Short mmCIF file of C-alpha atoms in Angstrom, two decimals:
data_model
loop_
_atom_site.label_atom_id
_atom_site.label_comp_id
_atom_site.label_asym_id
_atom_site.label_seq_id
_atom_site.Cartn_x
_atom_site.Cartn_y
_atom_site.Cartn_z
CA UNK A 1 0.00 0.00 0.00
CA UNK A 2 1.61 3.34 -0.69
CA UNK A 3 1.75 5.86 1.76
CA UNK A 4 3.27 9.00 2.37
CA UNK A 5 6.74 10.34 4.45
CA UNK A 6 5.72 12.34 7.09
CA UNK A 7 5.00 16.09 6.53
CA UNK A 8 5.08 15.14 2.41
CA UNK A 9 1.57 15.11 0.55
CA UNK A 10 1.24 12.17 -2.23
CA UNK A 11 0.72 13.80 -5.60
CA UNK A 12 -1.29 11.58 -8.31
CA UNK A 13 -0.82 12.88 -11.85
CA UNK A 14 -3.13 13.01 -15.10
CA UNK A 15 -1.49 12.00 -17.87
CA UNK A 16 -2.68 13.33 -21.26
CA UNK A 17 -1.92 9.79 -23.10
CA UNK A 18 -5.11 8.97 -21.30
CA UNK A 19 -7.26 10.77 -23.94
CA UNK A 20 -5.28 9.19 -26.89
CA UNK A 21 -5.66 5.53 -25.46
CA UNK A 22 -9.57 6.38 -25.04
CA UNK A 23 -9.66 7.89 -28.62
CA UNK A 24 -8.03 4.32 -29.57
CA UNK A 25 -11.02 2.55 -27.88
CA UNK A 26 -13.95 4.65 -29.63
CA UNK A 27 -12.53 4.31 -33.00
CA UNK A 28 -12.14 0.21 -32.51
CA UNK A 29 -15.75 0.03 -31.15
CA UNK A 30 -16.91 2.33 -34.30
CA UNK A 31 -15.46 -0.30 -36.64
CA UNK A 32 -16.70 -3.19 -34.94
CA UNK A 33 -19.96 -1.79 -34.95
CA UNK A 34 -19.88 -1.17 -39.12
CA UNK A 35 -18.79 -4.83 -39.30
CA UNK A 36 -21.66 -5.57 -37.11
CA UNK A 37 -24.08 -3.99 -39.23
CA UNK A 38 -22.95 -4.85 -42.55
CA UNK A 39 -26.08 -6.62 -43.46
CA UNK A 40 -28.62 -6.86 -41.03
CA UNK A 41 -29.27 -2.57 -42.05
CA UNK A 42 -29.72 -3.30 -45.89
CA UNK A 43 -31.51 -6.97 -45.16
CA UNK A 44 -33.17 -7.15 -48.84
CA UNK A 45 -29.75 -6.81 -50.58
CA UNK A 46 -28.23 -8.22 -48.38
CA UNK A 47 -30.65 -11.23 -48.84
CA UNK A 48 -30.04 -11.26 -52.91
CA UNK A 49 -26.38 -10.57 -52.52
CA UNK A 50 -26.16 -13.64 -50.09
CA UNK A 51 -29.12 -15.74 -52.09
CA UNK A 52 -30.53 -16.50 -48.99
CA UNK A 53 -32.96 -15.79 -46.60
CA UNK A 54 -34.27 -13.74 -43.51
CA UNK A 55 -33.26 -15.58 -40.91
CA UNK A 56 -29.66 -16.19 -42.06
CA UNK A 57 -29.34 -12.28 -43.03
CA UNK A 58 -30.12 -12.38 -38.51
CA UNK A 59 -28.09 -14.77 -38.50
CA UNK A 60 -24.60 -12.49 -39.26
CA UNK A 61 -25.71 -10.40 -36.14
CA UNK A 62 -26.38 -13.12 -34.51
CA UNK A 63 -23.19 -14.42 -34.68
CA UNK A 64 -21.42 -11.35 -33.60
CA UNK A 65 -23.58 -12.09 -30.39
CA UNK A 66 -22.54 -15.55 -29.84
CA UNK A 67 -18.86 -15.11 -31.03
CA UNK A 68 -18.90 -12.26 -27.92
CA UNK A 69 -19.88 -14.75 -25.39
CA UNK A 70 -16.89 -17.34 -26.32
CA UNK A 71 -14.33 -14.58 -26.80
CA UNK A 72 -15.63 -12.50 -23.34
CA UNK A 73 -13.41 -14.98 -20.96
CA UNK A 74 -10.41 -15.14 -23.73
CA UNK A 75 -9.81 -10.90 -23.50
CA UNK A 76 -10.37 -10.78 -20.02
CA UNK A 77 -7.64 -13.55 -19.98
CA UNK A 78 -5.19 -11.50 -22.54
CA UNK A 79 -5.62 -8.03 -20.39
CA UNK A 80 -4.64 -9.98 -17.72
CA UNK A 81 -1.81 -11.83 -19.00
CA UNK A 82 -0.59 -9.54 -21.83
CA UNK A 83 -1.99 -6.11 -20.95
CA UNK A 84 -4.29 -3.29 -22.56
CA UNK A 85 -1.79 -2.99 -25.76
CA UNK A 86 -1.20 -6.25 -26.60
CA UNK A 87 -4.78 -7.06 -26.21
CA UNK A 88 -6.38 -4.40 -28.61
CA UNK A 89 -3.97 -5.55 -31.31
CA UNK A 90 -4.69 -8.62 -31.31
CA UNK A 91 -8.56 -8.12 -30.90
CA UNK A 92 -8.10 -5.29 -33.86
CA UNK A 93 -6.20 -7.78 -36.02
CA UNK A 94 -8.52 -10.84 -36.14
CA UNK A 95 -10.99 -7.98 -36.95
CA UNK A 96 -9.29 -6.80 -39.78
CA UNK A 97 -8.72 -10.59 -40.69
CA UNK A 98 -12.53 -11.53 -40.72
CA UNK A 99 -13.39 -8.37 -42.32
CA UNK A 100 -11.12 -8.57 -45.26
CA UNK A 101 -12.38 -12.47 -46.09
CA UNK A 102 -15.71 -10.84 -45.98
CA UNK A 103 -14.44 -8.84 -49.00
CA UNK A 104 -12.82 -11.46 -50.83
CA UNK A 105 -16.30 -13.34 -50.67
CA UNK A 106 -17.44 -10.88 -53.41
CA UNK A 107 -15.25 -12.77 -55.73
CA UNK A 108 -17.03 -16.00 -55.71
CA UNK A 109 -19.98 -16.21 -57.73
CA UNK A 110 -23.96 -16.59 -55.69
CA UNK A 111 -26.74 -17.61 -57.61
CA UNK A 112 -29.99 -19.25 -55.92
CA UNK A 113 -29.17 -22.83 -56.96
CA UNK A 114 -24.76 -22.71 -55.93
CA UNK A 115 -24.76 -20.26 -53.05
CA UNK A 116 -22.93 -22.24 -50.43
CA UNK A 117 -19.08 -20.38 -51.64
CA UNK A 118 -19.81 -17.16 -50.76
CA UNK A 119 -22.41 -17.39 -47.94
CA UNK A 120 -19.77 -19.60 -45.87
CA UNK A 121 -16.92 -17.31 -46.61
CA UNK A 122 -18.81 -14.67 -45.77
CA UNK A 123 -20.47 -16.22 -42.07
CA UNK A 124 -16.75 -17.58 -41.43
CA UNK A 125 -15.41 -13.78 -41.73
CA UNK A 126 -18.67 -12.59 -39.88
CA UNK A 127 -17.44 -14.79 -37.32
CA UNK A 128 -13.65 -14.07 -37.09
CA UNK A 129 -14.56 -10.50 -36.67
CA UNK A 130 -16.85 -10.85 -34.11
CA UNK A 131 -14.67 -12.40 -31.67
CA UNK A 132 -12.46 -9.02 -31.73
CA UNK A 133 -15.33 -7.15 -29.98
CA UNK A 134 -14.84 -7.95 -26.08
CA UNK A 135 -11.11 -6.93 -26.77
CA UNK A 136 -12.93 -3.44 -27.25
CA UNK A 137 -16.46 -3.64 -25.60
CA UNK A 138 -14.72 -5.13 -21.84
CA UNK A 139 -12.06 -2.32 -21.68
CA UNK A 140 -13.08 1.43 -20.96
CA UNK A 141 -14.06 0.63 -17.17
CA UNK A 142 -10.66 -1.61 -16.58
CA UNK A 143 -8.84 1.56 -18.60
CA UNK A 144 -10.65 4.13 -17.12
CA UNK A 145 -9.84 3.01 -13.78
CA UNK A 146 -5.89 2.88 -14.25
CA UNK A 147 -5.85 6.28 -16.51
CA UNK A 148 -8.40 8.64 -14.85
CA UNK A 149 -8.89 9.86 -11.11
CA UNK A 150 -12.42 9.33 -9.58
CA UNK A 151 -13.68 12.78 -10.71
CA UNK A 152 -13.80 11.33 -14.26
CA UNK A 153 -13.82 7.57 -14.55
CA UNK A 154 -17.49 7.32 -14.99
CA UNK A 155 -17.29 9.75 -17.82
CA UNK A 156 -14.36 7.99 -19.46
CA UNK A 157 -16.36 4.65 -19.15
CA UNK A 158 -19.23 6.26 -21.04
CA UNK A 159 -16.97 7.36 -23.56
CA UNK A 160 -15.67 4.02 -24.36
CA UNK A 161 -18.79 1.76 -24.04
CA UNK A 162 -21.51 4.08 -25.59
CA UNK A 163 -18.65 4.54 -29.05
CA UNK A 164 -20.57 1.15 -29.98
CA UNK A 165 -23.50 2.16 -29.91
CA UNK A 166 -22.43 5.60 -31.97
CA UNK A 167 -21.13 2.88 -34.81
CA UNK A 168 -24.98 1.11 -34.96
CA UNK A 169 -26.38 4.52 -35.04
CA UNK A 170 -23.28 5.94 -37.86
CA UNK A 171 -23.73 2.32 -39.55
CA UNK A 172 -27.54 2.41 -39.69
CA UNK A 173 -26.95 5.86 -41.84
CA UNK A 174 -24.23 5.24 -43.84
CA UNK A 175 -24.52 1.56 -44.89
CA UNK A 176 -27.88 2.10 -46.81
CA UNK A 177 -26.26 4.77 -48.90
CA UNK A 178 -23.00 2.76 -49.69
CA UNK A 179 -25.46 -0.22 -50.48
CA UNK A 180 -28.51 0.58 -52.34
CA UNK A 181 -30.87 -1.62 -51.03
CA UNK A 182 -32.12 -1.98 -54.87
CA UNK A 183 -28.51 -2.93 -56.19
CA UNK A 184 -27.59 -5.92 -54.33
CA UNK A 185 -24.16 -6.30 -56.44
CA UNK A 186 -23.21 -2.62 -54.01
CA UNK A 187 -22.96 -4.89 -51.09
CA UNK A 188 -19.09 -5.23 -52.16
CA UNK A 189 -18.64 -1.25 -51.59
CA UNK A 190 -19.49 -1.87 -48.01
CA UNK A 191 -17.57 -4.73 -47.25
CA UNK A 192 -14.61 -2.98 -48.51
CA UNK A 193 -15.32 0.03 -46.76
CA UNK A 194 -15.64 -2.05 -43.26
CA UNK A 195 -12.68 -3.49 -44.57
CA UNK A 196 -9.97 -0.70 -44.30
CA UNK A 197 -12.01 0.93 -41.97
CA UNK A 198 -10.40 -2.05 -39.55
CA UNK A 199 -7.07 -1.36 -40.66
CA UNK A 200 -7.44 2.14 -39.72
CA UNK A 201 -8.78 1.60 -36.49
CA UNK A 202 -5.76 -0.66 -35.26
CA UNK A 203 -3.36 1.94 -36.37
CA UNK A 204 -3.73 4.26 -33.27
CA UNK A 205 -3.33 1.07 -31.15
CA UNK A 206 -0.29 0.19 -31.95
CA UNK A 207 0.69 3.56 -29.86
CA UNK A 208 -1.18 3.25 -26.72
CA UNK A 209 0.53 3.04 -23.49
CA UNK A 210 -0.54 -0.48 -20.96
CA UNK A 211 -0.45 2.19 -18.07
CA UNK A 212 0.52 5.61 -16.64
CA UNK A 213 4.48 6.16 -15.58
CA UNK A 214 2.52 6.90 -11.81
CA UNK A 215 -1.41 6.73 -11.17
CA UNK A 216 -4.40 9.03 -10.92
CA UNK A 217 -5.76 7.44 -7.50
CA UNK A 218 -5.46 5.58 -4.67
CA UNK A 219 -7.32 2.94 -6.40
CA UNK A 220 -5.11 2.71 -9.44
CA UNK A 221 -1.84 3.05 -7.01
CA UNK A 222 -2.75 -0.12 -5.74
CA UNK A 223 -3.14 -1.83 -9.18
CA UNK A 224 -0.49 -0.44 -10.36
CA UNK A 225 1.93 -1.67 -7.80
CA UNK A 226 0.53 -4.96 -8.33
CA UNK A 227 2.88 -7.57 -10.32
CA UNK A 228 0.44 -9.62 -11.34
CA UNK A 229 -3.23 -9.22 -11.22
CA UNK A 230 -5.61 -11.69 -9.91
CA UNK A 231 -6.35 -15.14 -12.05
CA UNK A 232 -9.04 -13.85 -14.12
CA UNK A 233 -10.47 -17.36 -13.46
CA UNK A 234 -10.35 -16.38 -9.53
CA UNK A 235 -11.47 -13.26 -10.73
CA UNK A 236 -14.90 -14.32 -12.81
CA UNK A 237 -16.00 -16.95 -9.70
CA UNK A 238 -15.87 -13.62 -6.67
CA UNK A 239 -17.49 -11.99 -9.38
CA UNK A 240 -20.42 -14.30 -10.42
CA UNK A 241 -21.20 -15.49 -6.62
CA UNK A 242 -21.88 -11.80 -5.37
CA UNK A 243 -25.40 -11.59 -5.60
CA UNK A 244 -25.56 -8.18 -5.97
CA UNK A 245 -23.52 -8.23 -8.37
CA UNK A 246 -25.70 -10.77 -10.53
CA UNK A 247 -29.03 -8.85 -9.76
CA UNK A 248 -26.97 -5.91 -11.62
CA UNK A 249 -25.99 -8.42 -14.41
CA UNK A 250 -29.81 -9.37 -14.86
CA UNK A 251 -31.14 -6.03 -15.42
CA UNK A 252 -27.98 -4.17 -17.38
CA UNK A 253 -27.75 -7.54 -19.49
CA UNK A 254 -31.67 -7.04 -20.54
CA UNK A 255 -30.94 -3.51 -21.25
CA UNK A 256 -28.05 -4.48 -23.86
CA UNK A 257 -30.22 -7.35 -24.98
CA UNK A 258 -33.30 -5.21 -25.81
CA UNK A 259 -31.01 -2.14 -27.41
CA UNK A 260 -29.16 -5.14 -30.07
CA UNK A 261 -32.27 -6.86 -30.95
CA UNK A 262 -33.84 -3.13 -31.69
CA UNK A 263 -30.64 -1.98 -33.62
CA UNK A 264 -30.35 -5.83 -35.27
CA UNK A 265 -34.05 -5.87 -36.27
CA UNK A 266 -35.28 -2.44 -36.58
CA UNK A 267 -36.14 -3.08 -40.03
CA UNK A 268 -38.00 -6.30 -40.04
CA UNK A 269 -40.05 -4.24 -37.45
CA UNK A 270 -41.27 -1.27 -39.54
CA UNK A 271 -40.96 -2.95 -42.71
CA UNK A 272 -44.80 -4.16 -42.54
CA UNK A 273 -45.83 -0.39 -42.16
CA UNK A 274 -44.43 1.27 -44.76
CA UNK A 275 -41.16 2.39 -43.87
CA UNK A 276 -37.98 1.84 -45.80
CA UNK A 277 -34.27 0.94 -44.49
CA UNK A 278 -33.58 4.37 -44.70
CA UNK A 279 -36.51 5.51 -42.48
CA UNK A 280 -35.13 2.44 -40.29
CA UNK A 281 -32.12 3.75 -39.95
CA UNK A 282 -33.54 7.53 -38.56
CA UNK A 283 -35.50 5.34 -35.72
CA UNK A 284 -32.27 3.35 -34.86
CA UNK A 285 -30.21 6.71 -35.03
CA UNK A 286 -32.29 8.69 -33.37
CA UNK A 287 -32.30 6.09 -30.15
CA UNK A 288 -28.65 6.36 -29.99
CA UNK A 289 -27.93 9.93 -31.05
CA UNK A 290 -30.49 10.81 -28.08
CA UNK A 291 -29.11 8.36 -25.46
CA UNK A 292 -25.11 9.39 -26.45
CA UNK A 293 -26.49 13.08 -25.20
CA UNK A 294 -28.40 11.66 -22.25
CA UNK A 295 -25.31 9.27 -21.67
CA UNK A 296 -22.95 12.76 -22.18
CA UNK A 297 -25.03 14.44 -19.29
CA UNK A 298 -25.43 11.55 -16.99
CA UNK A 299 -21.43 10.76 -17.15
CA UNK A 300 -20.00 13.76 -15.82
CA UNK A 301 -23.17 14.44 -13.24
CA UNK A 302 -22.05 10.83 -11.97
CA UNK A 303 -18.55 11.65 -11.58
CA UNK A 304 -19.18 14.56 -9.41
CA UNK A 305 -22.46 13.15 -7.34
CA UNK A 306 -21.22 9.21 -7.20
CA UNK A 307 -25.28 8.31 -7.40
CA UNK A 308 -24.76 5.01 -8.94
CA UNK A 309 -27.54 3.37 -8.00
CA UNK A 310 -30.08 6.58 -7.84
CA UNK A 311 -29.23 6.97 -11.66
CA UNK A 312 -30.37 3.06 -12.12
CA UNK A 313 -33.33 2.83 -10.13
CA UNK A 314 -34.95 5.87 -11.91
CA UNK A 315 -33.41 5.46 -15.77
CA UNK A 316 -34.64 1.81 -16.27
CA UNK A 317 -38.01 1.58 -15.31
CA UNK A 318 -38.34 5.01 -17.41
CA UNK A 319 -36.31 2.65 -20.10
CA UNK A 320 -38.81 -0.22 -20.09
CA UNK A 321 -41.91 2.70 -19.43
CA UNK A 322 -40.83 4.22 -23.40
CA UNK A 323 -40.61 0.43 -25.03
CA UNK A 324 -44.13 -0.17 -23.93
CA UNK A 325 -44.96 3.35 -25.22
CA UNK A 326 -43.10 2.04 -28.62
CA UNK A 327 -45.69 -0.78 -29.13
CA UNK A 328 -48.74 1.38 -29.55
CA UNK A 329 -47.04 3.82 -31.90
CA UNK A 330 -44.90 1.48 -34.43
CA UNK A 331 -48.61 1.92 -36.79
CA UNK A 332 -48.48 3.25 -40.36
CA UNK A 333 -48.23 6.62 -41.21
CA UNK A 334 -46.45 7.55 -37.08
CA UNK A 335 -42.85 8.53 -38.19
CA UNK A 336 -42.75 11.19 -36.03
CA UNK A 337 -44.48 9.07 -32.88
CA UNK A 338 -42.04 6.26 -33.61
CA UNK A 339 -39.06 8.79 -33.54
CA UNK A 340 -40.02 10.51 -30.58
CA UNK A 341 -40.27 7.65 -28.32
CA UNK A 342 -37.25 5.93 -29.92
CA UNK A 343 -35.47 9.21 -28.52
CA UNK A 344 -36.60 8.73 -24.94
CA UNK A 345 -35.81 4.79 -25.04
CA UNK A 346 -32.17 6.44 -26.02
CA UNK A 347 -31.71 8.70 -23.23
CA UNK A 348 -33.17 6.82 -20.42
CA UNK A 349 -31.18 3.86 -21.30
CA UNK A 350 -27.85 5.43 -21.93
CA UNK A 351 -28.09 7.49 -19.24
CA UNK A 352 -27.82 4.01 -17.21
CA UNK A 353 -24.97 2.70 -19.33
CA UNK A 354 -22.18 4.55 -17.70
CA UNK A 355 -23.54 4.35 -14.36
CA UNK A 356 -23.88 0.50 -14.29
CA UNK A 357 -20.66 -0.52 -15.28
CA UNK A 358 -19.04 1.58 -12.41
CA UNK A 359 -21.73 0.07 -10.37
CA UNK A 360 -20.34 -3.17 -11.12
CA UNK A 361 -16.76 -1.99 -10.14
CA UNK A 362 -18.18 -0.51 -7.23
CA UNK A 363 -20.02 -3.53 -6.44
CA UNK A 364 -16.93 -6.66 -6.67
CA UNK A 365 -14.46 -4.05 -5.93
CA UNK A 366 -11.53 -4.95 -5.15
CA UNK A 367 -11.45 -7.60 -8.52
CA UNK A 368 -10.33 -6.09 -11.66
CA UNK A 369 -12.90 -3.82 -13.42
CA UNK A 370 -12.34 -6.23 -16.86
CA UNK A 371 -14.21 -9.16 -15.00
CA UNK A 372 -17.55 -7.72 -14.16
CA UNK A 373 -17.37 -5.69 -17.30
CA UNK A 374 -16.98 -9.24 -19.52
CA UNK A 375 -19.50 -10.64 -17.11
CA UNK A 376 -22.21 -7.47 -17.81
CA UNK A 377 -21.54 -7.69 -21.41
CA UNK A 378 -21.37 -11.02 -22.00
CA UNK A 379 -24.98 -11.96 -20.30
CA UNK A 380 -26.02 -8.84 -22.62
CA UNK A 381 -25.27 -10.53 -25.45
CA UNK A 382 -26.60 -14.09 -24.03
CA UNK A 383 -29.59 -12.35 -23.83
CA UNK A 384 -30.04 -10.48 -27.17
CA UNK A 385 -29.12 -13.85 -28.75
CA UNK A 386 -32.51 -15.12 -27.10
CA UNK A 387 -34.24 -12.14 -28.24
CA UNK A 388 -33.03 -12.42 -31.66
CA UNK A 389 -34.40 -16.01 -32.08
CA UNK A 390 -37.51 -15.47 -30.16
CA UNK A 391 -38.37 -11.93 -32.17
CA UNK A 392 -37.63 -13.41 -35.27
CA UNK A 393 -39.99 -15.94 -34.56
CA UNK A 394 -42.66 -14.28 -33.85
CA UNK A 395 -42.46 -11.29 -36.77
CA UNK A 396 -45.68 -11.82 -38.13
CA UNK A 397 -46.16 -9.14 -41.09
CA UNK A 398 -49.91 -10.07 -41.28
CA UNK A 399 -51.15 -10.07 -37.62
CA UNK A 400 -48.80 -6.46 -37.39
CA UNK A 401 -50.92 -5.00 -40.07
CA UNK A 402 -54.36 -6.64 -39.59
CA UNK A 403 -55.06 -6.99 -35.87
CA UNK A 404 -52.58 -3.47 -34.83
CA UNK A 405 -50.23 -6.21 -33.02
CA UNK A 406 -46.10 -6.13 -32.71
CA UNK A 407 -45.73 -9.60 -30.83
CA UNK A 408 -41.78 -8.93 -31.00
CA UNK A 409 -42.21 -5.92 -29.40
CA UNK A 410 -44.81 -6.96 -26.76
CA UNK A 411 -41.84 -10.00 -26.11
CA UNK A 412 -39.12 -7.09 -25.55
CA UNK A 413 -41.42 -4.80 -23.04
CA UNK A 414 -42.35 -8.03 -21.21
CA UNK A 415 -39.21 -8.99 -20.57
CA UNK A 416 -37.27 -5.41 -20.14
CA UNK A 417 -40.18 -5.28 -17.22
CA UNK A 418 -39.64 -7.92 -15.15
CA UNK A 419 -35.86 -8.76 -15.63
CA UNK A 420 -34.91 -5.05 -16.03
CA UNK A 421 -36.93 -2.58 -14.07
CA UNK A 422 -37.45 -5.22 -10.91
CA UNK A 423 -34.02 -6.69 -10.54
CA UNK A 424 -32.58 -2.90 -10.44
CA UNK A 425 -34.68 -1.96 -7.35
CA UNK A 426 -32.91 -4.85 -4.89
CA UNK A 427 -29.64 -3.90 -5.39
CA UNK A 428 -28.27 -2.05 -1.56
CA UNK A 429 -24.76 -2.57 -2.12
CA UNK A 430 -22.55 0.17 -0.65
CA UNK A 431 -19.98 1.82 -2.98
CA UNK A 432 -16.52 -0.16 -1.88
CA UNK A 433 -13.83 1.23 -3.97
CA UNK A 434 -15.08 4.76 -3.12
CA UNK A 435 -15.11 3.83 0.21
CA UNK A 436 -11.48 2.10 0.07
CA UNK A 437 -10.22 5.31 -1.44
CA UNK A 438 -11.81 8.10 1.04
CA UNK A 439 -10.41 5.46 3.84
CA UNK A 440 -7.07 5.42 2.20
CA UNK A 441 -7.25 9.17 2.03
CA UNK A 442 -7.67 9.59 5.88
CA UNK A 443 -4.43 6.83 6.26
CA UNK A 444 -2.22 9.21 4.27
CA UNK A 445 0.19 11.18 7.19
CA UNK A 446 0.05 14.30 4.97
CA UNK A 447 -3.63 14.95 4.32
CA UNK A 448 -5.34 15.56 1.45
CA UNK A 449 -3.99 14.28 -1.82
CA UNK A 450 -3.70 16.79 -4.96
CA UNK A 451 -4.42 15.59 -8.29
CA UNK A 452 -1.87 17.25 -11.05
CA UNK A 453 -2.78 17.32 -14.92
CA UNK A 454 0.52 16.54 -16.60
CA UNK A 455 2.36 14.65 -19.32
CA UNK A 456 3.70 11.44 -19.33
CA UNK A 457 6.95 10.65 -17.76
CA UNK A 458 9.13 9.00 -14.96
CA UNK A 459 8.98 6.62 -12.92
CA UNK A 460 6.83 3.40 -12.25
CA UNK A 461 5.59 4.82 -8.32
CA UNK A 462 3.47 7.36 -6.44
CA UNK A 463 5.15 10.74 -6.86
CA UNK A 464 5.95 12.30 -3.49
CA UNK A 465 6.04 16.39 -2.85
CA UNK A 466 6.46 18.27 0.26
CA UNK A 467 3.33 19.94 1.62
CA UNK A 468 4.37 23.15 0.80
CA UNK A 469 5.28 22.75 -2.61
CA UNK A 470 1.86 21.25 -4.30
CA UNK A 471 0.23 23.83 -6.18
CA UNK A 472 -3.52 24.44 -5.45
#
C-alpha cells in the first residue's frame, strides 16, 4: 500500500496519453460496430447478394452475439496476462482478418441454386470478426480506472462503451447509402469500406501506453503496484457469486439485450408499415444519437455526485416505461411518434450505461474492473441472442398490419419489465472502492492528496512532494 513520508503530501498525476488511449477505444468500437451492421441494415440486398434468406441475413448479427460470449473470458484472460496494448492488437487484427475475407467473398460467384461459396466465406469472416469485440467492448471501465482519477472515470467509461453504440447509429446511416438496397451487387462497396475501416482503427493502437508512468488514485496506485493481477479465473467466480452483483448483471444484461435486438431488427419491425431501411435507420439513429447526449449528461453528473444506483433505479423503469410506449405507436403513417419515443428509449437507457458498469466496479471491488465488465456484457449478449431467435420468430407481417399487433415488441417490453426494471430496485450494495479510497485518504500522514494534470513521464511509483510545494 503506498503511503506518504511524514509532513510530504502524495501527488497523483493526469497524464494526457489517457485521452489518446480512449480515442483508440472509440474508434475500434466504431469499426466493430460497421462490421456488425454490414447486413442486417440493408436486409433485402443483403438477402439477394447472399441468395438467402431472412433468418440467415439475422443470423450475421447473430453471430457477432454468440462469437462475444466465447471470446468475453479469452480478453479478459489476454488483459490480464498480456496487458491493454497487446490485447487491442490482437482483438483489432482478427478484426481486420474476418473483415477482409468478408471482402474477398465478393469474388465467388452466388446464384440461388450454388450459393454455399460465398455465404460460408462470408459467415466464417462474420465470425472471425466478431470475436475481436470484447477486446474493445470489456475495456473502458478496466482503462478508465488505471488512466483517470475518480472525478472522471465514470465519464471515461461512457466514452468508451456508448462509441458502440455511436457505430450502430453511424452504420444504420451510412450503410444504406454505400449499399442501395435496390442494387444488391453494391454490397461489395461496403464490405470494402468495413474493410480498411479495420485497418485504420488498429493503427492508433499500436501507440497506446498499458499504463501511466505513476497513477491518478489511490485505487489505481494499488493496481499499479501490483505484479500480477488476480487469475481472471479467480477473478470471474468472486465476481459471479456476489449476488448483488448478478441482480446488476440481470437487469444491465436485458438492457443491452433489448437495445441489439432493436438496432439488429429495426427493419424487419417497420418494414410491414411502410417504412424503408432508410426511415429504419432515422428510428435506430435517433435512439442512440439521443441516449449518447443523455449518456454525455449523466457521465460527468455521476462523476461529481457518485449516485450510482439513484441513476439506475430511476433510468430503467423510465427505459422499459418508453418500449411499452413504442408498441402502440410502431402503426403506419407515425414517423414522427415512432421517432419521438425511440429518442426517450435512447436517453433513459444510456443514461444508465455509464452508471452501471461503475456500479459493477463498485459492487466486486476490489477484482479487476475487466471481470464484471466481460460478465455485464457477455450476459447482454446471451440475452439479445434469445431475443433475436424469439423476435424473429414471432415477426408476423400479417397479424402487425391486420389486428394493430407487434408480438416482438410486446416479447421485448415483457421482458425489459420484469428482468430489467425489478431486478434494479434490490440492489443495496454500498460503494466499496469509493469507500477504500476516502479510507485510504484519511491513512495518508500528509492529508489531502492533490491531483496534477501533466504529461507522461518518470517513474513506475506514487510521486511524493512536500506539503508546501503542491500547487492548489
Amino acid at each position: 500500500m503506498t503511503t506518504a513520508p511524514e509532513g510530504h503530501q502524495v501527488v497523483y498525476k493526469l497524464y494526457k496519453g489517457r485521452f489518446f488511449g480512449l480515442f483508440s477505444i472509440v474508434l475500434l468500437n466504431i469499426a466493430t460496430g460497421f462490421v456488425w451492421l454490414s447486413y442486417s441494415s440493408v436486409p433485402d440486398a443483403a438477402r439477394v447478394y447472399l441468395n438467402t434468406d431472412d433468418f440467415l441475413v439475422s443470423l450475421t448479427s447473430i453471430l457477432y452475439f454468440i462469437a462475444y460470449i466465447i471470446m468475453a473470458p479469452v480478453s479478459g484472460w489476454m488483459f490480464e496476462k498480456h496487458g491493454i496494448k497487446k490485447a487491442l492488437i490482437f482483438g483489432a487484427t482478427i478484426q481486420i482478418i474476418g473483415a477482409w475475407l468478408r471482402y474477398f467473398a465478393n469474388f465467388i460467384d452466388s446464384t440461388p441454386d450454388n450459393n454455399t461459396g460465398r455465404l460460408v466465406l462470408t459467415m466464417i469472416g462474420q465470425v472471425i470478426a466478431a470475436g475481436a469485440q470484447p477486446f474493445f467492448l470489456n475495456l473502458p471501465p478496466k482503462f478508465a480506472a488505471v488512466w483517470f482519477s475518480e472525478n472522471g472515470r465514470t465519464t471515461a467509461t461512457m466514452i468508451g462503451s456508448v462509441s458502440n453504440a455511436l457505430a450502430a447509429a453511424l452504420a444504420q446511416l451510412i450503410i444504406p447509402i454505400v449499399t442501395n438496397n435496390d442494387d444488391p451487387s453494391t454490397m461489395s462497396n461496403t464490405t470494402l469500406f468495413t474493410a480498411i475501416l479495420a485497418i485504420v482503427a488498429l493503427i492508433p493502437a499500436l501507440f497506446v501506453a498499458d499504463r501511466p508512468p505513476t497513477p491518478p488514485s489511490p485505487s489505481a496506485a494499488e493496481a499499479l503496484q501490483e505484479t500480477a493481477e488476480e487469475p481472471f479465473k479467480t477473478s470471474l467466480k468472486k465476481t459471479t457469486s456476489n449476488k448483488q452483483f448478478l441482480l446488476l448483471m440481470v437487469t444491465f444484461g436485458s438492457l443491452v439485450g433489448v437495445f441489439n435486438t432493436v438496432t439488429s431488427l429495426i427493419a424487419t419491425f417497420a418494414k410491414p408499415y411502410g417504412y424503408t431501411v432508410n426511415e429504419a435507420g432515422y428510428f435506430g439513429a435517433a435512439m442512440v444519437v439521443a441516449g449518447l447526449i443523455g449518456a454525455g449528461i449523466s457521465g460527468p453528473v455521476i462523476d461529481k455526485t457518485k449516485q450510482y444506483k439513484t441513476l439506475c433505479k430511476l433510468g430503467v423503469p423510465v427505459a422499459t416505461a418508453f418500449l411499452v410506449a413504442l408498441i402502440f405507436v410502431v402503426r403506419v403513417d407515425c414517423f414522427a411518434g415512432i421517432m419521438a419515443v425511440m429518442v426517450f428509449i435512447g436517453v433513459s437507457a444510456f443514461a444508465v450505461l455509464p452508471a452501471a458498469l461503475e456500479l459493477a466496479v463498485e459492487i466486486t471491488y476490489p477484482v479487476t474492473p475487466a471481470s464484471s465488465a466481460s460478465i455485464l456484457w457477455a450476459f447482454g449478449q446471451l440475452v439479445a441472442v434469445i431475443m433475436l431467435f424469439v423476435c424473429t420468430a414471432l415477426q408476423n407481417n400479417d397479424l402487425s398490419l391486420e389486428k394493430g399487433l407487434n408480438p416482438p415488441l410486446i416479447f421485448l417490453a415483457i421482458w425489459a419489465a420484469v428482468f430489467g426494471a425489478l431486478p434494479i430496485m434490490l440492489i443495496t450494495s454500498p460503494y466499496k472502492r469509493l469507500e477504500a479510497e476516502a479510507a485510504k485518504r484519511k491513512r495518508d500522514d500528509a492529508g489531502s492528496l492533490a491531483v496534477l494534470d501533466g504529461v507522461s513521464g518518470g517513474g513506475g511509483k506514487t510521486e511524493y512532494v512536500p506539503e508546501d510545494k503542491v500547487a492548489v
